[in-house]
Amino acid sequence: MNIGVIVFPGSNCDHDCEHVFKDVLAQNVTMVWHKEKSLVGLDGVILPGGFSYGDYLRTGAIARFSPVMSAIKEFAKSGGLVMGVCNGFQILLEAGLLPGAMLRNRSLHFVCKDVHVRVENAATPFTGACKPGQVLKIPIAHAEGNYYTDPVMLAGLQANAQIVFRYCTPDGRVTLEANPNGSLDNIAGIRSAEGNVLGMMPHPERSAEELMGNEDGRLIFTSMLESLRNRPLKMVGA
Amino acid sequence: MKAKIHVTLKQGILDPQGKAIEHALDSLGFKNAANVRVGKYMELDVSETDKAKAEAQVKSMCEKLLANTIIEEYRYELV
Amino acid sequence: MKAKIHVTLKQGILDPQGKAIEHALDSLGFKNAANVRVGKYMELDVSETDKAKAEAQVKSMCEKLLANTIIEEYRYELV
Amino acid sequence: MNTNTADIKDLLAQHNLTEDEFKKIVDILGREPNLTELGMFSVMWSEHCSYKSSRVHLKKLPTTGPRVVQGPGENAGAVDIGDGLCVVFKMESHNHPSFIEPYQGAATGVGGILRDVFTMGARPIALLDSLRFGSLDSAKNRHLMRGVVAGIAGYGNCMGVPTVGGEVRFDDIYSLNPLVNAFCLGVAHKDKIFLGTAAGVGNPVIYFGSKTGRDGIHGATMASDAFDDDSDQKRPTVQVGDPFQEKLLLEACLELMANDLLVGIQDMGAAGLTSSSCEMASRAGNGMELDLTHVPRREPGMTPYELMLSESQERMLMVAQAGKEEECIRICRKWDLDVAVVGKVTSDGLLRVIDQGRVVAEIPAKSLADDGPRYERPYSPPPYQEMLTNLNYDSMPDVKDANAALLSVLASPTIASKRWVYEQYDHMVRTNTLVRPGSDAAVVRIKGTNKAVAMTVDCNGRYCLLHPYEGTRLAVAEAARNLVCSGAEPIGLTDCLNFGNPERPDIMWQFVLAIEGLKDACEHFQIPIVSGNVSFYNETNGLSIYPTPMLGMVGLIDKAEQAMTQWFRHDEDAIILLGKTRDDLGGSEYLKVMQHREQGSPPLLNLETEKALQDFVLTVIREGLVESAHDCSDGGLAVALAECCVSGPDVRRGAVVKLELGALRRDALLFGESSSRVILSMRPDTVEALLSRAADAGIPAGRIGTVGGDRFIIDVAKGRLNEGCRIDLPIDRVWDRWAHALEEQLRHE
Ligand SMILES: Nc1ncnc2c1ncn2[C@@H]1O[C@H](COP(=O)(O)OP(=O)(O)O)[C@@H](O)[C@H]1O
Ligand SMILES: [Mg+2]
């Protein structure tokens, strides 16, 4: 597969995503500068973590105007797989590709640590290799991961199984103490209504190798690759 | 013309920063401060002499960039 | 009484946030926006009826906590 | 300068120059300097930039070795790690700015050290920070600590460079002079190191990065200036950092370097445009002409004086190959940086500054950069030194309630878990962090190889106060021990020497002894010092900090999977203690916490014993005999054992330990800080082999207990002179105290 990793000024997990796809999963990776206007030839797209535009004003607020974002919208509209991790998730929210907004962490601190998330929907292109309800240990590293949306939208997310990951205890209970940032309904990741766009705060690329002592995050990437292999042909290079 | 823009969290949205400041004020001995809310204040120059046009522009800046209307509201004045 | 407090960077102090926003506005086509400066805006209730006393308190809050007077300046009004 | 004598005196005082130094300037120029020139001399000849009090002593340090690619003198040092790669690292202080404005002071400290490393052509892959604060009982100290930690986080996280380790210690002496030292390490190709040199007459000099504002003018002189109660007045000199801009600068630099366009490059740190230009010219034996008209500015009306002295952050100066200007400019623009050709390399050795067609300064570059004054300042021990080391053991009651004592020492913020700090740092970005903060040293793999590097920062200032020579040797030993316990061979060292006012003979004495200790220990361990920094004048109202020669040591692990951690890993594993325990309570954390004394002689250190121990530990780790290894130092044996039990990432494990008291005191056995000791854990079936190996190597070793259970038990049998005692606590209680003490003390408001 040919996976595009979008590079915004200030992205800093771009090399990490590249490393996982290229060196761990032996895929082709194209680094896509944010001024590109086309995504032709790509099978899937990752918006990596980092501090695009320094996170000034609001996280993701400025990056969403990068020229590449129109191409990403087109790509998503035509069914292409788009995944935003951390800052990438924040950008997808600001760009309206996913619903809701991020508030500052309840603690007001940046927090970097392992957390556990429960797979709430294992029938997405990004979680196919997981079992429903499976608990994954994946690190977070953010200051604004406190997901918010209004009650109507939240009910919609719940009803459409758009909540993909929830913060939980190691044994899979969704509790207040397991919530590292105050996120509504312990939401750690959501998908679009159509299902082909995913945003998640935890960093699966940080737990995708044996040497790092944790391979849980790798499931997300292998799920993605698997569903790309199985997709109907018409979507190629959309 | 100078635009003065206030962007604040919508009513009903929890403001952890405001809460933290309230708490800090309290422990500094300012017991009678309450309901602290924190927002952003921005100033910028608009090189436009027609007030109506300038207003339209600033409104559009707010809608597009300066505020996230899912969680924030904004107001502005031009001087 | 409600205090409305503006905290802004002192003249001459670098405002990286303002710079980034200006750049973004420019690339959004708002070519005539310039000198963007970003500050904080805070509102809080002071349970004090004597205006002079309330003022003294708010000033002291600003000095002690709300503004970092090394790089920021503040102003407030009471309503 | 058309000024009368009184005015000159004033001017010199404002610029921290002596009359002799002024005379020397007049000699060099053959005339009186104008104000811009005076300003340039004053920053370059400040203690901070010229090392005028320390240079004669720093010369004694060992700086060479088979692995050394670049020793002191450049932006950072470089050490060969094989595979055509080297690690580039350095440590730097930002103490004074952080006291004035903790967030920005600490943030710009991180920014500065990152630039030092990436100007050498290395991509930064790890940061560490070493911090000293006064007691957290004071609101001011809590405020300082919160601000400093947030500032380090704010800058490092945004840059995408993980902060993988560090050190925080507390002592009231640092209340008015907190220490903020930042360490950065990067990786570069050995044959692609870039230096700060202005070679090639006629080559263009290009400015890039942020615009120049009035930030930090006099910053360099301020860093060489003790505080007094007027320090508030100096506040406008605070610089504000923009990590986003620095991230762009980093990527632009690495792209410029990959494209073979540069002759030399240097960041604009302290003394900004002045230092970068004159140092680059001087290194190449050339001159440089700068035309200020082209310098990008943030504010109107800036004078040549201000432009030359500004310390605006995130700026660089490069000398490009002639004809490659356009390509350089294109790359800078791609990264949205300000960029301008501001001058050229000349042959006359002069730094000539032009503004609006007028020469506003003309000074031999070498005289600014290298011919600053050098002082052999007098030194002698302070009269109180003997009182400090004098500790009468007989007058001190031995520990009675060992449970309570352990819990108190674990709750001391110097000992307690630093999780509150390092969780605010992104310590995993770049996906190399094999050993995260929380073990003896951090371990970061080098992608593209099987190797990893281990890093630690260490210094016990209390030991250094009690005996600067011994204290510094102990710091070297501890740093190396931390690396070895992580499975790494020490290969290089950077230092950051924080001291008081060098014009005082007692402070200078501390400094000279510390250098001697550093030299002796490094020579013995054969660890070269490849970079460093001196921070003097850490005193307020005449009160100096403890001598704090902070060390940042780097080690190499040939097989990344052999990286070792400090925590127990399996129930039933045997616990082994290597090394000998003596009556070493002098300068211990226990004495400070339980008896409020900072007194005595620091623990005895024998370099041969230490080296033998370290060689042994490294060998058995590499042979796979060991499940965990932990250096035993602050807080002594009881604390180190407790850390082995509770510092692991997912689970806490109990332990049952039995100790022989022999002729020792109970408190010395449990909490004394004898050096050259390590705690290992291993599968029970390998114990015998290990013990016989240790005996062969002449290392004292014995099995002291077993991992497992839900209690932390240390049984101390009756000794020849003293009664025994027992620590017996639920392991969760031990954990809770250690894990949450710091947070609780910070949560006051
Ligand atoms: N300021 C800090 N930043 C990051 N990590 C820190 C900091 N202070 C302490 N740590 C981490 O906490 C652990 C314990 O620190 P310390 O007690 O100083 O270790 P040691 O005594 O082994 O040198 C180490 O892994 C260290 O890297
Ligand atoms: Mg240690």
Short mmCIF file of C-alpha atoms and ligand atoms in Angstrom, two decimals, chain D residues 439-441 456 458 478 481-482 485 566 630-634 643, ligand 2:
data_model
loop_
_atom_site.label_atom_id
_atom_site.label_comp_id
_atom_site.label_asym_id
_atom_site.label_seq_id
_atom_site.Cartn_x
_atom_site.Cartn_y
_atom_site.Cartn_z
CA SER D 439 14.72 4.32 36.10
CA ASP D 440 18.41 5.06 36.80
CA ALA D 441 19.01 6.38 33.30
CA THR D 456 21.59 10.67 33.04
CA ASP D 458 23.44 13.90 38.36
CA GLU D 478 27.01 8.08 40.44
CA ARG D 481 26.84 3.89 37.89
CA ASN D 482 23.41 4.99 36.67
CA CYS D 485 22.93 -0.13 35.79
CA GLN D 566 15.81 -0.67 38.02
CA HIS D 630 19.56 -0.22 40.63
CA ASP D 631 22.14 2.20 41.85
CA CYS D 632 21.99 2.65 45.61
CA SER D 633 22.59 6.26 46.55
CA ASP D 634 20.17 8.98 47.79
CA GLU D 643 12.29 2.01 44.67
MG MG E 2 20.21 6.37 40.39
#
